[in-house]
CSV table of C-alpha atoms in Angstrom, one decimal:
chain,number,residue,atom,x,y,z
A,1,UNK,CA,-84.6,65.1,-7.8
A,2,UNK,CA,-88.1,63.4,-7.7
A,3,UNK,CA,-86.4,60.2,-6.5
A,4,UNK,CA,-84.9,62.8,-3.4
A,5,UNK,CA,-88.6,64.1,-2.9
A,6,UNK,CA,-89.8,60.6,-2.9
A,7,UNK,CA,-86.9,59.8,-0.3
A,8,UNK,CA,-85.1,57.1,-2.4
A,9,UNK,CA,-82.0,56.9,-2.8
A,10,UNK,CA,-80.4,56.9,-6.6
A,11,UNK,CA,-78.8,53.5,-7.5
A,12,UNK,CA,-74.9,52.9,-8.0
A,13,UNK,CA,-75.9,52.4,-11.9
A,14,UNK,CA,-77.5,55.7,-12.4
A,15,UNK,CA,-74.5,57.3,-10.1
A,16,UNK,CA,-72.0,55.6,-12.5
A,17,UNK,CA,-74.0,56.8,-15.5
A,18,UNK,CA,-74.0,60.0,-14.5
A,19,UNK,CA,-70.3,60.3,-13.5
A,20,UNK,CA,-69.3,58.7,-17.4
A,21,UNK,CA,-71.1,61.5,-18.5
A,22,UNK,CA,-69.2,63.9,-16.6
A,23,UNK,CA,-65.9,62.8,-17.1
A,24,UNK,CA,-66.6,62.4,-21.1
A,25,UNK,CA,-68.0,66.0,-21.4
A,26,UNK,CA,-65.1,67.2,-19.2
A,27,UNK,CA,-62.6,65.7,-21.6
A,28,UNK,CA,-64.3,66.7,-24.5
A,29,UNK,CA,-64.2,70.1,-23.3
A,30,UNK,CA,-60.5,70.0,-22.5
A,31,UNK,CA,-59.7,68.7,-26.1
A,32,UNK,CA,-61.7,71.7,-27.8
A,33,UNK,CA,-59.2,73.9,-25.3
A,34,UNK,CA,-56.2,72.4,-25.8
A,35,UNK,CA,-56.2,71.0,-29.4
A,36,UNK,CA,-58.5,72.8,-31.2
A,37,UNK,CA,-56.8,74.8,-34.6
A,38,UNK,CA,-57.9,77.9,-32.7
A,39,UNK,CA,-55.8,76.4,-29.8
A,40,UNK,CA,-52.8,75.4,-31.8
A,41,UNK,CA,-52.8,78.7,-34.0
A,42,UNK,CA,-53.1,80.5,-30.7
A,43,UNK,CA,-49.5,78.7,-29.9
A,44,UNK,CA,-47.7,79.8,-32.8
A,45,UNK,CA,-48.6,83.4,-32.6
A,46,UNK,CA,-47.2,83.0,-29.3
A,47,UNK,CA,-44.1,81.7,-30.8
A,48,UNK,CA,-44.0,84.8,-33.3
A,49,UNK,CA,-44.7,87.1,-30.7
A,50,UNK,CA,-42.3,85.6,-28.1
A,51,UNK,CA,-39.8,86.0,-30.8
A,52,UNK,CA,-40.2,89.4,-31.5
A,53,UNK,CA,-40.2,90.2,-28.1
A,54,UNK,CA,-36.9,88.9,-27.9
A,55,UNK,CA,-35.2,90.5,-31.0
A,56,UNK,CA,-36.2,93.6,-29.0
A,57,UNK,CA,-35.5,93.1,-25.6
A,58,UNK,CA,-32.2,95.6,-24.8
A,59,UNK,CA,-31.2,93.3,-21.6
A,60,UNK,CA,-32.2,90.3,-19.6
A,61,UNK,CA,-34.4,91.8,-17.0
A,62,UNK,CA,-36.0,93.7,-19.7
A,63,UNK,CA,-37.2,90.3,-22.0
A,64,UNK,CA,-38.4,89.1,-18.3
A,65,UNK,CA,-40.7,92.2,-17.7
A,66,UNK,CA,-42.3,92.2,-21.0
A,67,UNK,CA,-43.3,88.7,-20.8
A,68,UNK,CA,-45.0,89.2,-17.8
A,69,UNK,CA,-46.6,92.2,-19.4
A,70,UNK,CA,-47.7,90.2,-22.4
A,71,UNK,CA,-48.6,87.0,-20.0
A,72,UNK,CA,-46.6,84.8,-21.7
A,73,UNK,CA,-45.4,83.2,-18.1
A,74,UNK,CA,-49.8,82.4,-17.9
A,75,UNK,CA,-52.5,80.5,-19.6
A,76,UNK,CA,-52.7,77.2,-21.0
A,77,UNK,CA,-50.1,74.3,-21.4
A,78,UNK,CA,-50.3,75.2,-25.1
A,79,UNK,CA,-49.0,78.2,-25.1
A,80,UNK,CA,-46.0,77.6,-23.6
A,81,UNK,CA,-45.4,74.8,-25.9
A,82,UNK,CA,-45.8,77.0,-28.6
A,83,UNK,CA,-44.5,80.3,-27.8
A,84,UNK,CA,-41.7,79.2,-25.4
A,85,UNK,CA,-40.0,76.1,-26.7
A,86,UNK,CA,-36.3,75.3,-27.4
A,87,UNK,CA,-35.8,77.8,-29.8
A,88,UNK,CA,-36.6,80.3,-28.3
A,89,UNK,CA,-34.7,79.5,-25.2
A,90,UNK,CA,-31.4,79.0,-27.1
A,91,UNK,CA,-31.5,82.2,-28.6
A,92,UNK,CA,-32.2,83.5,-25.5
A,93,UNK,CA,-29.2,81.9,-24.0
A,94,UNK,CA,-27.0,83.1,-26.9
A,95,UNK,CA,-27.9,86.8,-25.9
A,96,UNK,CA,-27.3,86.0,-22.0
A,97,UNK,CA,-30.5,86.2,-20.5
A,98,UNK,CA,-30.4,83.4,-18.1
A,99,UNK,CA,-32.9,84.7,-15.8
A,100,UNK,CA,-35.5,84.9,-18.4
A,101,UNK,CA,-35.1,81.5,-19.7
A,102,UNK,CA,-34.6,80.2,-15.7
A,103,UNK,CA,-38.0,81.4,-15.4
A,104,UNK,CA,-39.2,80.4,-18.7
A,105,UNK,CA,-38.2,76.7,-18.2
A,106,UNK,CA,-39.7,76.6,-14.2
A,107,UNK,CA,-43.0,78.2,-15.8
A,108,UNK,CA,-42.9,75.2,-18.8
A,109,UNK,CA,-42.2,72.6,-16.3
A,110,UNK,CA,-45.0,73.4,-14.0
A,111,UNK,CA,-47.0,72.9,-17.1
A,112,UNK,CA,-45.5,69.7,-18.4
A,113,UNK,CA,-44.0,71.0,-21.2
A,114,UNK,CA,-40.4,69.9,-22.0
A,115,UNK,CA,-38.0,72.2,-23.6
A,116,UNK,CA,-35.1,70.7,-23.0
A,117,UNK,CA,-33.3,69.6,-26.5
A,118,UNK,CA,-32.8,72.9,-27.8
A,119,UNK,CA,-31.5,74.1,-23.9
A,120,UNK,CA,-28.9,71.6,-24.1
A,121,UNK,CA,-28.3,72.1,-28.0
A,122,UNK,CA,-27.4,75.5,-26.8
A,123,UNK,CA,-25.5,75.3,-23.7
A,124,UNK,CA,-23.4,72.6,-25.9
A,125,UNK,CA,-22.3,75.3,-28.8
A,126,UNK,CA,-21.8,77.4,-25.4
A,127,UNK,CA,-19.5,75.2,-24.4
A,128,UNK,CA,-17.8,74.7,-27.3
A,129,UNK,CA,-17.1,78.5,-28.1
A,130,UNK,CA,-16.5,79.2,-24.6
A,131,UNK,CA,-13.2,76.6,-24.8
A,132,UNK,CA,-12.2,78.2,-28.1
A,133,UNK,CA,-12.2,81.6,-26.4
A,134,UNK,CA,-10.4,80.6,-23.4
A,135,UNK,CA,-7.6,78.4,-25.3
A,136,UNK,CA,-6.8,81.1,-27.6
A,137,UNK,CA,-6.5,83.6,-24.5
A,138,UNK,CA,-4.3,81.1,-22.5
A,139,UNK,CA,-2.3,80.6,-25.9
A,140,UNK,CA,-1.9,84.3,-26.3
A,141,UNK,CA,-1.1,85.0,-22.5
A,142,UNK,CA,1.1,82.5,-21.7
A,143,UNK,CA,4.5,83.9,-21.7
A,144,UNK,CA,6.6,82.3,-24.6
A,145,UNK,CA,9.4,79.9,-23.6
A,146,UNK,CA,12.7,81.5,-24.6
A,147,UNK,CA,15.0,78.2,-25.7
A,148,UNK,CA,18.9,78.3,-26.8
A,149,UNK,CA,19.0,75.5,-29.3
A,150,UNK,CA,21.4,73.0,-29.4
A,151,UNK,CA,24.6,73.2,-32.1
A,152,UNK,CA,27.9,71.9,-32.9
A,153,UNK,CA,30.7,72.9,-35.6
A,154,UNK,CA,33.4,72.0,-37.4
A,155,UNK,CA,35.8,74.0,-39.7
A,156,UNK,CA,37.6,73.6,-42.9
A,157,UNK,CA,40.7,76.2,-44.1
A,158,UNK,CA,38.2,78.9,-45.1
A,159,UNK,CA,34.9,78.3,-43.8
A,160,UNK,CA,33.2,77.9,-40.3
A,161,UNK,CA,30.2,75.2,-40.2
A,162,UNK,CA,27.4,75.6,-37.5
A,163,UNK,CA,25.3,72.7,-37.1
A,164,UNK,CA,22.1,73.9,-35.1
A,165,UNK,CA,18.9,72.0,-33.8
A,166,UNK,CA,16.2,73.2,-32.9
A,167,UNK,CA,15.7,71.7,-29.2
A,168,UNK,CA,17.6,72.2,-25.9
A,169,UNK,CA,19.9,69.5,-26.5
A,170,UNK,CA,21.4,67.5,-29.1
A,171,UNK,CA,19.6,63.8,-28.0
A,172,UNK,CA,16.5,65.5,-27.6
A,173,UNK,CA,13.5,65.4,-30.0
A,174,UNK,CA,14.0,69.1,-32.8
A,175,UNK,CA,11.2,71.0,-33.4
A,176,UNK,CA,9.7,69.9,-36.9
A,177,UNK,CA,7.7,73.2,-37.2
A,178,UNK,CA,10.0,76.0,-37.4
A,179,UNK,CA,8.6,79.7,-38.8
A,180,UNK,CA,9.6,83.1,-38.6
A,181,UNK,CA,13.2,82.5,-38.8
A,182,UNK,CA,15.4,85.5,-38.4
A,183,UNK,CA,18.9,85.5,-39.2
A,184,UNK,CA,21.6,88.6,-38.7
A,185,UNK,CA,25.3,87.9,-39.5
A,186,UNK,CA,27.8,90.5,-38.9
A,187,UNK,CA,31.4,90.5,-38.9
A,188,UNK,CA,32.0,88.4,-35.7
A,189,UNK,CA,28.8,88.0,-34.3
A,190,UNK,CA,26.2,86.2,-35.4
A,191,UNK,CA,22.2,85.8,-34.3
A,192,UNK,CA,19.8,83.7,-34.8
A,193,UNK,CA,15.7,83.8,-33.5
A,194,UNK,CA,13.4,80.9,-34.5
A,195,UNK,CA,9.4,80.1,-33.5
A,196,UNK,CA,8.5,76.4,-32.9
A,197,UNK,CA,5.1,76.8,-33.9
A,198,UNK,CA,2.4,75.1,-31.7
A,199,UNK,CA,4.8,75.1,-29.1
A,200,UNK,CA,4.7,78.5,-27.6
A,201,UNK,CA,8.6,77.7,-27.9
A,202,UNK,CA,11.1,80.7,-29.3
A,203,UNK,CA,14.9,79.4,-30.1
A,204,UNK,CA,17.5,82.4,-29.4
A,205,UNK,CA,20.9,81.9,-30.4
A,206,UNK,CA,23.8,84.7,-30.2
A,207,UNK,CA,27.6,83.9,-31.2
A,208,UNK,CA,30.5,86.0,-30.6
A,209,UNK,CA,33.0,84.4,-32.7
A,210,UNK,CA,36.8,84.1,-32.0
A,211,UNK,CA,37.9,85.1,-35.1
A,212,UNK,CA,36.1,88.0,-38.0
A,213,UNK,CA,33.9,86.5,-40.9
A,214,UNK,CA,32.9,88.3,-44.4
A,215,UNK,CA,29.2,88.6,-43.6
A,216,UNK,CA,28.2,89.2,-47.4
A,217,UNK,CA,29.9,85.8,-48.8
A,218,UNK,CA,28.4,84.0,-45.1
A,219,UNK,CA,25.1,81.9,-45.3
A,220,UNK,CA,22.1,80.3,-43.5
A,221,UNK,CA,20.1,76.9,-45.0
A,222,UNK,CA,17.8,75.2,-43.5
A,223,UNK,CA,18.8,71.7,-43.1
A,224,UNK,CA,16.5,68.3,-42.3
A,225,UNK,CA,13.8,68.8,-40.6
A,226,UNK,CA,14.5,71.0,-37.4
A,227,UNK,CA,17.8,71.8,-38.7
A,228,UNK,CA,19.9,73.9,-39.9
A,229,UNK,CA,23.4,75.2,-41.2
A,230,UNK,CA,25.6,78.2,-40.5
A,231,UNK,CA,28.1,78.7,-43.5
A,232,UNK,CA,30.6,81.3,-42.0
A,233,UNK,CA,33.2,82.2,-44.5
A,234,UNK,CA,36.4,83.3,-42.9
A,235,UNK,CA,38.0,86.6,-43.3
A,236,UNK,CA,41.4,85.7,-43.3
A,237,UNK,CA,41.4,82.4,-45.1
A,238,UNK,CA,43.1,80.0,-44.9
A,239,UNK,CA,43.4,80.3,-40.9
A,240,UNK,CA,42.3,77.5,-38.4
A,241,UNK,CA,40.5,78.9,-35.5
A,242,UNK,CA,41.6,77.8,-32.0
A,243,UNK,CA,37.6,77.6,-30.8
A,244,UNK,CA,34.6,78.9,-32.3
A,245,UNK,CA,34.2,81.2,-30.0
A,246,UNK,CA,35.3,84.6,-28.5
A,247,UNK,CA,35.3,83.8,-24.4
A,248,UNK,CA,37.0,80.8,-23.7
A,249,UNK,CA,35.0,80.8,-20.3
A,250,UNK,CA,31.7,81.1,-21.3
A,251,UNK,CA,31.3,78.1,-23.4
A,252,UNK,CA,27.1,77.6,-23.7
A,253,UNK,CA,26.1,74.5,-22.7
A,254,UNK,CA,24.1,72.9,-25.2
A,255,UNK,CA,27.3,73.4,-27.6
């Protein structure tokens, strides 16, 4: 000032002087702000409180709203860092409230804070579950594939022998998982149901024999693996059947 009243002009040392001392008691001031303990214990209550918030937020719009009523969408860079990090957004995304942590992660950007390893920690397990879910539905809704399986037979004087594999055709690759096997033999029918499991494959198999069997002294073993064995004792033994099966018309193809 006395150098203005004097009309002189201050020199470009004093003006560089002065500047240095600016810039140094503007950064010292902005450290005390943003890194002070009273700064960084200012974060984590923020963290706690966002928390909180969030455990009792009823719906998305809700969580958004009291946010904005508790202005944790305003202040300083730290407090974003420390009350809306990764976490917090992940748990948010669990609980769908996608607008909120939209917002949250445009409001931490603008204040160059990154959040975004636990966002895509999140939106991975997401993922994850999401493809569980919709296998198992597609699994369950598919309808099941209804599949006669291939068989041949033979015969001695007083038994009937079924060979049966479990696949469409003989040359074709048998089912090496079979469950729920269900097997009904009467006196001259005989049915059996099979599950190929993992396949969403069921086997169906219904015989209408020729000739009349004794169902209590009649059997069925499984064989090798997607096999299995029809012991059909005849009634009237011994007798040699003419075919296996009732209709001489209707002869199934994969027989």
């Amino acid at each position: 000032r006395a150098r203005r009243a004097a009309g002189q002009r201050p020199s470009a040392a004093m003006v560089t002087v002065k500047l240095g001392q600016a810039l140094a008691a503007a950064a010292a001031a902005t450290l005390a702000m943003c890194c002070s303990p009273a700064a960084a214990a200012g974060s984590e209550a923020g963290a706690v409180q966002a928390a909180e918030l969030l455990a009792q937020a009823d719906n998305d719009a809700a969580f958004l709203s009291t946010l904005r009523d508790h202005e944790l969408l305003q202040g300083q860079p730290r407090a974003c860092e420390g009350g809306v990090d990764g976490s917090l957004l992940g748990s948010a995304m669990q609980r769908g409230f996608f607008d909120s942590v939209l917002e949250l992660i445009r409001t931490c950007a603008e204040r160059g804070v990154k959040v975004d390893t636990g966002v895509h920690q999140s939106a991975n397990s997401m993922r994850r579950r999401i493809s569980e879910v919709t296998a198992l539905l597609q699994n369950t809704n598919a309808a099941q594939t209804v599949v006669a399986p291939a068989f041949e037979w033979a015969q001695s004087g007083d038994s009937v022998f079924v060979g049966v594999k479990f696949a469409h055709k003989l040359d074709a690759p048998a089912c090496i998982d079979v469950v729920d096997e269900n097997v009904e033999i009467k006196k001259q029918v005989v049915k059996l149901q099979a599950t190929c499991k993992g396949k969403n494959k069921r086997f169906s198999l219904e015989l209408e024999l020729l000739e009349a069997i004794d169902p209590s002294q009649s059997s069925w073993a499984m064989a090798s693996v997607g096999r299995g064995t029809l012991t059909l004792v005849k009634a009237d033994a011994p007798a040699k059947w003419e075919r296996l099966l009732k209709s001489s018309s209707d002869k199934p193809r994969n027989m």
